[in-house]
């Protein structure tokens, strides 16, 4: 073979050649050429056996001492190598196509019951939100024995302590504090779905309901409508609970005597469940100090309405989401012709669900559901108290708010119109024949009650049609011929 094509000898055989820049990209061009030869060519002594980047990193660290570099520069190069080695490690879980290019989030560690309670006893700023989420899932899915163990360990008391700290905060952080408050409220809702959890909430009444009522009517109310909706759900859960009347005197933050609320005092005397009376008191607000400082002739034109603050919660949402209420031709639906199961049941997610408009309508529907539960309970046990409560609501501007709610879309927000129709039906029952009935409209076809299923209707038609064809008409039953008698 020609000498030009032979592998050249290593120059300066007595000196060790530094292998800092190795690999195909830095090898001489003559070594990268291939030639035909009868003899097998000897292997290149410094050819890389692994990838070029790994060989470069290993060679760099091996010959770091042979280079005349600054010690700080050497340490910096070694640190860069360590960081690159950590980034090259494959992740344990396969990334989905949608998560490519995004950093993998560390999965929260599954905690046991004592660990959950220990986390809840920490200061509020140090409680991770993932711990509250794990607790909420456990309260909703675990057995009643687990919930009883959680209560016996002191978990419910720690949960109420965290809630008190969050409610008493002057400034709550949106990313942590508001999210933690939302998860704690979901934990309370999950506990109310269990008999043992509901009994524990009943034993601790009036806490935390009065603290939540004060928060709802203050300037520090939660910004998210979904969080406010959870508070209204807890109020609705308290309505059928029967407790001792002494619970009403144990309130510490909501200072309104029972005697100052006529509907509550009448309901308590008539044997209405104490939970309903407690909710009635929580919906009323006390007179402000500015109103009490006015003289009598200034208080008369501005008569105090104890439910005006509550009705303003609904009016505020109607004003903030004004573009929802634009169907002026709508009328209140007929409650007796609405299929409640299909309207109020869970919906398949679509383009209209999950937005801010959906949260607003769900929040309004929870308020209407609360009013329906209170009025129906009062109407059953004490009609006079129901009439007084309805009169206070109307004097506070509820009718104007209901007219605005009625202008929402009946196609997308059928559940809201169903709750509105239920409230109007209860109102007509309380009023009796003293007032003219409210004009109603038929609900959409998707919300109407079905007298029979589609299958039974088709089978009934088939049966009738078959009988008409198959049953022969006897000759004796035929009409006699007039001509034969004439002959």
Coordinates of C-alpha atoms in Angstrom, one line a residue:
X1 CA 0.0 0.0 0.0
X2 CA 1.2 3.5 -0.7
X3 CA 2.8 5.3 2.1
X4 CA 0.4 8.2 1.7
X5 CA -2.5 6.0 2.7
X6 CA -0.8 4.5 5.7
X7 CA -1.6 5.6 9.2
X8 CA 1.2 8.0 10.2
X9 CA 3.2 7.2 13.3
X10 CA 2.6 9.2 16.4
X11 CA 4.9 12.2 16.4
X12 CA 7.2 12.7 19.4
X13 CA 6.9 9.2 20.6
X14 CA 8.7 10.0 23.9
X15 CA 6.0 12.7 24.8
X16 CA 2.5 11.7 25.9
X17 CA 0.0 13.3 23.6
X18 CA -2.8 15.1 25.4
X19 CA -6.2 13.7 24.5
X20 CA -8.2 16.8 25.3
X21 CA -9.9 17.4 22.0
X22 CA -10.7 13.9 20.6
X23 CA -13.4 12.5 18.4
X24 CA -14.2 12.6 14.7
X25 CA -14.6 16.3 14.6
X26 CA -11.0 17.0 15.8
X27 CA -9.2 14.1 14.1
X28 CA -6.9 14.8 11.1
X29 CA -8.7 14.7 7.8
X30 CA -6.3 12.0 6.5
X31 CA -7.5 9.6 9.2
X32 CA -11.1 10.0 8.1
X33 CA -10.5 8.8 4.6
X34 CA -11.1 5.3 3.6
X35 CA -9.0 3.4 1.0
X36 CA -9.0 0.0 -0.5
X37 CA -6.3 -2.2 0.9
X38 CA -5.5 -5.9 0.9
X39 CA -4.2 -5.8 4.5
X40 CA -6.6 -4.9 7.3
X41 CA -5.8 -1.5 8.7
X42 CA -4.8 -1.3 12.3
X43 CA -7.3 0.4 14.6
X44 CA -6.9 4.0 15.5
X45 CA -5.5 4.1 19.0
X46 CA -7.5 7.2 20.1
X47 CA -10.8 6.6 18.3
X48 CA -13.8 7.1 20.7
X49 CA -15.8 4.0 21.8
X50 CA -18.7 6.0 23.1
X51 CA -20.5 9.2 21.9
X52 CA -18.5 12.2 21.2
X53 CA -19.9 14.4 24.0
X54 CA -19.3 11.7 26.7
X55 CA -15.7 11.2 25.4
X56 CA -15.1 14.9 25.5
X57 CA -16.3 15.2 29.1
X58 CA -14.3 12.2 30.3
X59 CA -11.1 13.4 28.5
X60 CA -11.6 16.9 29.9
X61 CA -11.7 15.6 33.5
X62 CA -8.9 13.1 33.1
X63 CA -6.5 15.7 31.7
X64 CA -7.6 18.6 33.9
X65 CA -4.4 18.5 35.9
X66 CA -2.2 18.4 32.8
X67 CA -3.5 21.7 31.7
X68 CA -2.1 25.0 33.0
X69 CA -5.4 26.5 34.0
X70 CA -6.5 28.7 36.9
X71 CA -7.9 26.8 39.9
X72 CA -11.1 28.7 39.8
X73 CA -11.5 27.9 36.2
X74 CA -10.9 24.2 36.8
X75 CA -13.6 24.2 39.5
X76 CA -16.0 26.0 37.2
X77 CA -15.4 23.5 34.4
X78 CA -15.9 20.6 36.8
X79 CA -19.1 22.1 38.1
X80 CA -20.4 22.5 34.6
X81 CA -19.6 18.8 33.9
X82 CA -21.5 17.7 37.1
X83 CA -24.5 19.8 36.1
X84 CA -24.5 18.3 32.6
X85 CA -24.2 14.8 34.0
X86 CA -27.3 15.3 36.2
X87 CA -29.3 16.7 33.3
X88 CA -28.5 13.7 31.2
X89 CA -30.1 11.2 33.6
X90 CA -33.3 9.8 32.2
X91 CA -36.5 10.5 34.1
X92 CA -38.3 7.7 35.8
X93 CA -41.6 8.5 34.2
X94 CA -42.2 8.8 30.5
X95 CA -43.2 12.3 29.5
X96 CA -46.4 12.7 27.5
X97 CA -46.4 14.5 24.2
X98 CA -48.1 17.6 25.7
X99 CA -45.5 17.9 28.5
X100 CA -42.4 17.9 26.2
X101 CA -40.2 20.8 26.9
X102 CA -41.8 21.4 30.3
X103 CA -40.0 20.6 33.6
X104 CA -41.3 17.6 35.4
X105 CA -43.0 18.5 38.6
X106 CA -42.1 16.4 41.7
X107 CA -45.0 14.2 42.7
X108 CA -46.2 14.8 46.3
X109 CA -45.4 12.1 48.7
X110 CA -48.3 10.0 50.0
X111 CA -48.7 10.8 53.7
X112 CA -50.2 8.7 56.4
X113 CA -52.8 9.9 58.9
X114 CA -50.4 11.0 61.7
X115 CA -48.3 12.9 59.1
X116 CA -51.3 14.7 57.7
X117 CA -52.4 15.8 61.2
X118 CA -48.8 16.9 62.0
X119 CA -48.7 19.0 58.9
X120 CA -52.0 20.7 59.8
X121 CA -50.6 21.7 63.2
X122 CA -47.9 23.8 61.6
X123 CA -48.2 27.5 60.9
X124 CA -50.5 28.3 58.0
X125 CA -47.7 29.7 55.9
X126 CA -45.8 26.4 56.2
X127 CA -48.7 24.1 55.3
X128 CA -48.3 22.8 51.7
X129 CA -51.4 22.9 49.5
X130 CA -50.7 19.3 48.4
X131 CA -51.2 18.2 52.0
X132 CA -54.7 19.7 52.1
X133 CA -55.5 18.1 48.7
X134 CA -54.5 14.7 50.0
X135 CA -56.6 15.2 53.0
X136 CA -59.6 16.2 51.0
X137 CA -59.3 13.1 48.8
X138 CA -58.9 10.9 51.8
X139 CA -62.0 12.4 53.5
X140 CA -64.0 11.8 50.4
X141 CA -62.9 8.3 49.6
X142 CA -61.7 6.6 52.9
X143 CA -63.9 4.5 55.2
X144 CA -65.9 5.9 58.1
X145 CA -63.4 4.3 60.4
X146 CA -60.6 6.4 58.9
X147 CA -62.6 9.6 59.4
X148 CA -63.3 8.6 63.0
X149 CA -59.5 8.1 63.5
X150 CA -58.9 11.5 61.9
X151 CA -61.3 13.1 64.4
X152 CA -59.9 11.2 67.4
X153 CA -56.3 12.2 66.5
X154 CA -57.3 15.9 66.6
X155 CA -57.3 16.4 62.9
X156 CA -60.6 18.3 62.8
X157 CA -59.5 20.7 65.6
X158 CA -56.3 21.3 63.7
X159 CA -58.4 21.9 60.5
X160 CA -60.6 24.5 62.3
X161 CA -57.5 26.2 63.7
X162 CA -56.0 26.6 60.2
X163 CA -59.4 27.9 59.0
X164 CA -59.4 30.5 61.8
X165 CA -55.9 31.7 60.9
X166 CA -56.8 32.0 57.2
X167 CA -60.0 33.9 58.0
X168 CA -58.2 36.3 60.4
X169 CA -55.5 37.2 57.9
X170 CA -55.5 40.8 56.8
X171 CA -53.8 40.0 53.5
X172 CA -54.0 36.6 52.0
X173 CA -51.6 35.5 49.3
X174 CA -53.5 34.3 46.2
X175 CA -51.2 31.5 45.2
X176 CA -51.0 29.8 48.7
X177 CA -53.4 31.2 51.2
X178 CA -56.5 31.5 49.0
X179 CA -55.8 28.0 47.5
X180 CA -55.3 26.5 51.0
X181 CA -58.6 28.1 52.1
X182 CA -60.4 26.6 49.1
X183 CA -59.0 23.2 49.8
X184 CA -59.9 23.4 53.5
X185 CA -63.5 24.3 52.6
X186 CA -63.6 21.3 50.3
X187 CA -62.4 19.1 53.2
X188 CA -65.3 20.3 55.3
X189 CA -67.7 19.6 52.5
X190 CA -66.2 16.1 52.1
X191 CA -66.6 15.5 55.9
X192 CA -70.3 16.5 55.7
X193 CA -70.9 13.6 53.3
X194 CA -70.1 11.1 56.1
X195 CA -72.4 10.6 59.1
X196 CA -69.5 10.7 61.5
X197 CA -68.1 13.8 59.9
X198 CA -71.5 15.5 60.0
X199 CA -71.8 14.6 63.6
X200 CA -68.4 16.2 64.3
X201 CA -69.4 19.4 62.5
X202 CA -72.7 19.4 64.4
X203 CA -70.8 19.1 67.8
X204 CA -68.5 22.0 67.0
X205 CA -71.3 24.4 65.9
X206 CA -71.6 27.4 65.6
X207 CA -68.0 27.2 64.5
X208 CA -66.9 27.5 61.7
X209 CA -70.1 28.8 60.2
X210 CA -70.2 32.1 61.9
X211 CA -66.5 32.8 61.0
X212 CA -67.4 32.0 57.3
X213 CA -70.4 34.3 57.5
X214 CA -68.3 37.2 58.8
X215 CA -65.7 36.5 56.1
X216 CA -68.4 36.5 53.4
X217 CA -69.8 39.9 54.4
X218 CA -66.4 41.6 54.9
X219 CA -64.0 43.3 52.5
X220 CA -61.7 40.3 52.8
X221 CA -64.1 37.8 51.1
X222 CA -62.5 35.3 48.7
X223 CA -61.9 36.5 45.2
X224 CA -62.9 33.2 43.6
X225 CA -66.6 32.6 43.2
X226 CA -66.0 28.9 43.5
X227 CA -64.7 29.4 47.0
X228 CA -67.7 31.5 48.0
X229 CA -69.9 28.8 46.6
X230 CA -68.4 26.3 49.0
X231 CA -69.3 28.6 51.9
X232 CA -73.0 28.7 50.7
X233 CA -72.9 24.9 50.4
X234 CA -71.9 24.5 54.0
X235 CA -74.7 26.8 55.0
X236 CA -77.2 24.7 53.1
X237 CA -75.8 21.6 54.7
X238 CA -76.6 23.0 58.2
X239 CA -80.3 23.6 57.5
X240 CA -81.8 20.2 58.4
X241 CA -79.5 19.6 61.5
X242 CA -81.2 19.6 64.9
X243 CA -79.1 21.0 67.8
X244 CA -79.6 22.4 71.2
X245 CA -80.9 25.9 71.3
X246 CA -78.0 26.9 73.5
X247 CA -75.7 26.7 70.5
X248 CA -77.2 30.0 69.3
X249 CA -75.9 31.7 72.4
X250 CA -72.3 30.4 71.9
X251 CA -71.6 32.7 68.9
X252 CA -68.6 34.9 69.4
X253 CA -68.1 36.8 66.2
X254 CA -71.7 37.2 64.9
X255 CA -73.4 39.3 67.5
X256 CA -77.1 39.5 66.6
X257 CA -79.6 38.4 69.3
X258 CA -82.4 36.0 68.3
X259 CA -85.0 38.5 69.6
X260 CA -83.8 41.1 67.0
X261 CA -84.7 38.8 64.1
X262 CA -88.5 38.2 64.1
X263 CA -88.5 35.3 61.7
X264 CA -85.8 33.5 63.7
X265 CA -87.5 33.9 67.0
X266 CA -90.8 32.7 65.6
X267 CA -89.1 29.7 64.0
X268 CA -87.3 28.8 67.2
X269 CA -90.5 28.9 69.1
X270 CA -92.3 26.7 66.5
X271 CA -89.7 23.8 66.7
X272 CA -87.9 24.5 63.5
X273 CA -84.5 22.8 63.4
X274 CA -81.8 24.8 65.1
X275 CA -79.6 24.6 62.0
X276 CA -82.2 26.6 60.0
X277 CA -82.4 29.2 62.8
X278 CA -78.6 29.5 62.8
X279 CA -78.5 30.1 59.1
X280 CA -81.3 32.7 59.4
X281 CA -79.2 34.6 62.0
X282 CA -76.0 34.3 59.9
X283 CA -77.7 35.8 56.8
X284 CA -78.7 38.9 58.8
X285 CA -76.2 41.7 59.5
X286 CA -76.0 44.0 62.5
X287 CA -76.5 47.7 62.4
X288 CA -73.3 49.6 61.6
X289 CA -71.8 52.2 64.0
X290 CA -72.4 54.9 61.4
X291 CA -76.1 54.1 61.2
X292 CA -76.4 54.1 65.0
X293 CA -74.7 57.5 65.3
X294 CA -77.4 59.2 63.2
X295 CA -80.3 61.0 64.7
X296 CA -83.8 59.7 64.5
X297 CA -85.1 62.0 61.6
X298 CA -82.1 60.8 59.5
X299 CA -82.6 57.1 60.3
X300 CA -86.3 57.1 59.2
X301 CA -85.8 57.7 55.4
X302 CA -82.8 55.3 55.4
X303 CA -84.5 52.4 57.2
X304 CA -82.1 49.6 58.0
X305 CA -82.6 46.4 56.1
X306 CA -80.8 43.4 57.8
X307 CA -80.8 41.3 54.6
X308 CA -79.6 44.0 52.2
X309 CA -76.0 43.0 52.6
X310 CA -76.9 39.4 51.7
X311 CA -78.9 40.4 48.6
X312 CA -76.1 42.7 47.5
X313 CA -73.9 39.6 47.1
X314 CA -76.2 38.4 44.3
X315 CA -76.6 41.9 42.8
X316 CA -72.8 42.3 42.7
X317 CA -72.4 39.1 40.6
X318 CA -75.2 40.2 38.3
X319 CA -73.4 43.6 37.8
X320 CA -69.9 42.1 37.2
X321 CA -71.1 39.6 34.7
X322 CA -73.7 41.8 33.0
X323 CA -73.2 40.2 29.5
X324 CA -74.8 37.0 30.7
X325 CA -78.1 38.5 31.4
X326 CA -79.2 39.8 28.0
X327 CA -82.3 37.7 27.1
X328 CA -85.1 40.1 28.0
X329 CA -87.7 37.9 26.4
X330 CA -87.2 35.1 29.0
X331 CA -89.9 34.2 31.5
X332 CA -89.8 32.1 34.7
X333 CA -90.2 28.4 33.9
X334 CA -93.0 26.2 35.3
X335 CA -91.5 24.3 38.2
X336 CA -94.0 21.5 38.0
X337 CA -93.1 20.5 34.4
X338 CA -89.3 20.5 34.9
X339 CA -87.4 17.2 35.0
X340 CA -85.2 17.9 38.0
X341 CA -82.9 14.9 37.6
X342 CA -81.9 15.8 34.0
X343 CA -81.5 19.5 34.8
X344 CA -79.6 19.6 38.1
X345 CA -77.6 16.4 37.5
X346 CA -74.0 16.4 36.4
X347 CA -73.3 17.7 32.9
X348 CA -70.9 16.5 30.2
X349 CA -68.1 19.0 29.9
X350 CA -68.5 21.3 26.9
X351 CA -67.3 24.7 25.7
X352 CA -69.6 26.6 28.1
X353 CA -68.5 24.7 31.2
X354 CA -65.5 25.8 33.3
X355 CA -65.4 29.5 32.4
X356 CA -66.0 32.5 34.5
X357 CA -69.6 32.7 33.4
X358 CA -70.2 29.1 34.5
X359 CA -68.7 29.8 37.9
X360 CA -70.9 32.9 38.3
X361 CA -74.1 31.0 37.4
X362 CA -73.2 28.1 39.7
X363 CA -72.6 30.6 42.5
X364 CA -76.0 32.2 41.9
X365 CA -77.7 28.8 41.8
X366 CA -76.2 27.9 45.1
X367 CA -77.7 31.0 46.7
X368 CA -81.1 30.2 45.2
X369 CA -80.8 26.7 46.5
X370 CA -80.1 28.0 50.0
X371 CA -83.1 30.3 49.9
X372 CA -85.3 27.4 48.7
X373 CA -84.2 25.2 51.5
X374 CA -84.7 27.8 54.2
X375 CA -88.2 28.9 52.9
X376 CA -89.4 25.3 52.4
X377 CA -88.3 24.3 55.9
X378 CA -90.0 27.4 57.4
X379 CA -93.2 26.9 55.3
X380 CA -93.5 23.3 56.7
X381 CA -93.0 24.1 60.4
X382 CA -93.8 27.8 60.7
X383 CA -95.6 29.5 57.8
X384 CA -95.6 32.9 59.6
X385 CA -91.8 32.8 59.9
X386 CA -91.5 32.0 56.2
X387 CA -93.8 35.0 55.3
X388 CA -91.6 37.3 57.5
X389 CA -88.4 36.1 55.9
X390 CA -89.8 36.4 52.4
X391 CA -91.0 39.9 53.2
X392 CA -87.5 40.9 54.5
X393 CA -86.0 39.6 51.3
X394 CA -88.3 41.5 49.0
X395 CA -87.8 44.7 51.0
X396 CA -84.1 44.3 50.5
X397 CA -84.4 44.2 46.7
X398 CA -84.6 40.5 45.9
X399 CA -87.3 40.8 43.2
X400 CA -85.2 43.1 41.1
X401 CA -82.3 40.6 41.4
X402 CA -84.5 37.7 40.4
X403 CA -85.6 39.6 37.3
X404 CA -82.0 40.1 36.3
X405 CA -81.2 36.4 36.9
X406 CA -84.2 35.4 34.7
X407 CA -82.5 37.1 31.7
X408 CA -79.7 34.4 31.6
X409 CA -79.8 31.9 28.8
X410 CA -82.3 29.1 29.3
X411 CA -80.3 26.8 26.9
X412 CA -76.9 27.0 28.6
X413 CA -77.9 27.7 32.2
X414 CA -81.0 25.6 32.6
X415 CA -80.0 24.6 36.1
X416 CA -80.1 28.3 37.2
X417 CA -83.6 28.7 35.8
X418 CA -84.6 25.5 37.5
X419 CA -83.6 26.9 40.9
X420 CA -85.3 30.2 40.1
X421 CA -88.5 28.4 39.2
X422 CA -88.3 26.4 42.4
X423 CA -87.9 29.6 44.4
X424 CA -90.8 31.3 42.6
X425 CA -93.0 28.3 43.2
X426 CA -92.3 28.4 47.0
X427 CA -92.9 32.1 47.0
X428 CA -96.3 31.6 45.4
X429 CA -97.1 29.0 48.0
X430 CA -96.2 31.3 50.8
X431 CA -98.1 34.3 49.4
X432 CA -101.3 32.2 48.8
X433 CA -104.1 33.9 46.9
X434 CA -103.3 37.4 48.1
X435 CA -101.0 38.2 45.1
X436 CA -101.5 37.6 41.5
X437 CA -99.6 34.4 40.2
X438 CA -96.3 34.9 38.4
X439 CA -96.6 34.2 34.7
X440 CA -94.6 31.1 33.8
X441 CA -93.4 29.6 30.6
X442 CA -92.8 26.0 29.5
X443 CA -89.2 24.7 30.0
X444 CA -87.1 23.7 27.0
X445 CA -87.6 20.3 25.5
X446 CA -84.4 19.0 27.2
X447 CA -85.7 20.0 30.6
X448 CA -89.3 18.8 30.4
X449 CA -90.7 15.9 32.3
X450 CA -91.3 12.8 30.2
X451 CA -94.4 10.9 30.8
X452 CA -93.1 7.8 29.1
X453 CA -89.8 6.8 27.5
X454 CA -89.2 6.7 23.8
X455 CA -89.0 2.9 23.7
X456 CA -92.4 2.4 25.4
X457 CA -94.0 5.0 23.1
X458 CA -92.8 3.2 20.0
X459 CA -93.8 -0.2 21.3
X460 CA -97.3 1.1 22.1
X461 CA -97.8 2.4 18.6
X462 CA -96.6 -0.8 17.1
X463 CA -99.0 -2.8 19.2
X464 CA -101.9 -0.7 18.2
X465 CA -101.0 -0.8 14.5
X466 CA -100.6 -4.6 14.6
X467 CA -103.9 -5.1 16.3
X468 CA -105.7 -3.0 13.7
X469 CA -104.2 -5.1 10.9
X470 CA -104.4 -8.5 12.5
X471 CA -107.9 -8.6 14.0
X472 CA -110.3 -9.6 11.2
X473 CA -113.7 -8.0 11.0
X474 CA -116.5 -10.7 11.2
X475 CA -119.1 -10.8 8.4
X476 CA -121.9 -10.7 10.9
X477 CA -120.7 -7.3 12.1
X478 CA -120.7 -5.9 8.6
X479 CA -123.3 -3.3 7.8
X480 CA -126.2 -4.9 6.0
X481 CA -126.8 -4.0 2.4
X482 CA -129.8 -1.7 1.9
X483 CA -130.5 -3.0 -1.6
X484 CA -131.1 -6.6 -0.4
X485 CA -133.7 -5.5 2.1
X486 CA -135.4 -3.4 -0.4
X487 CA -135.7 -6.4 -2.7

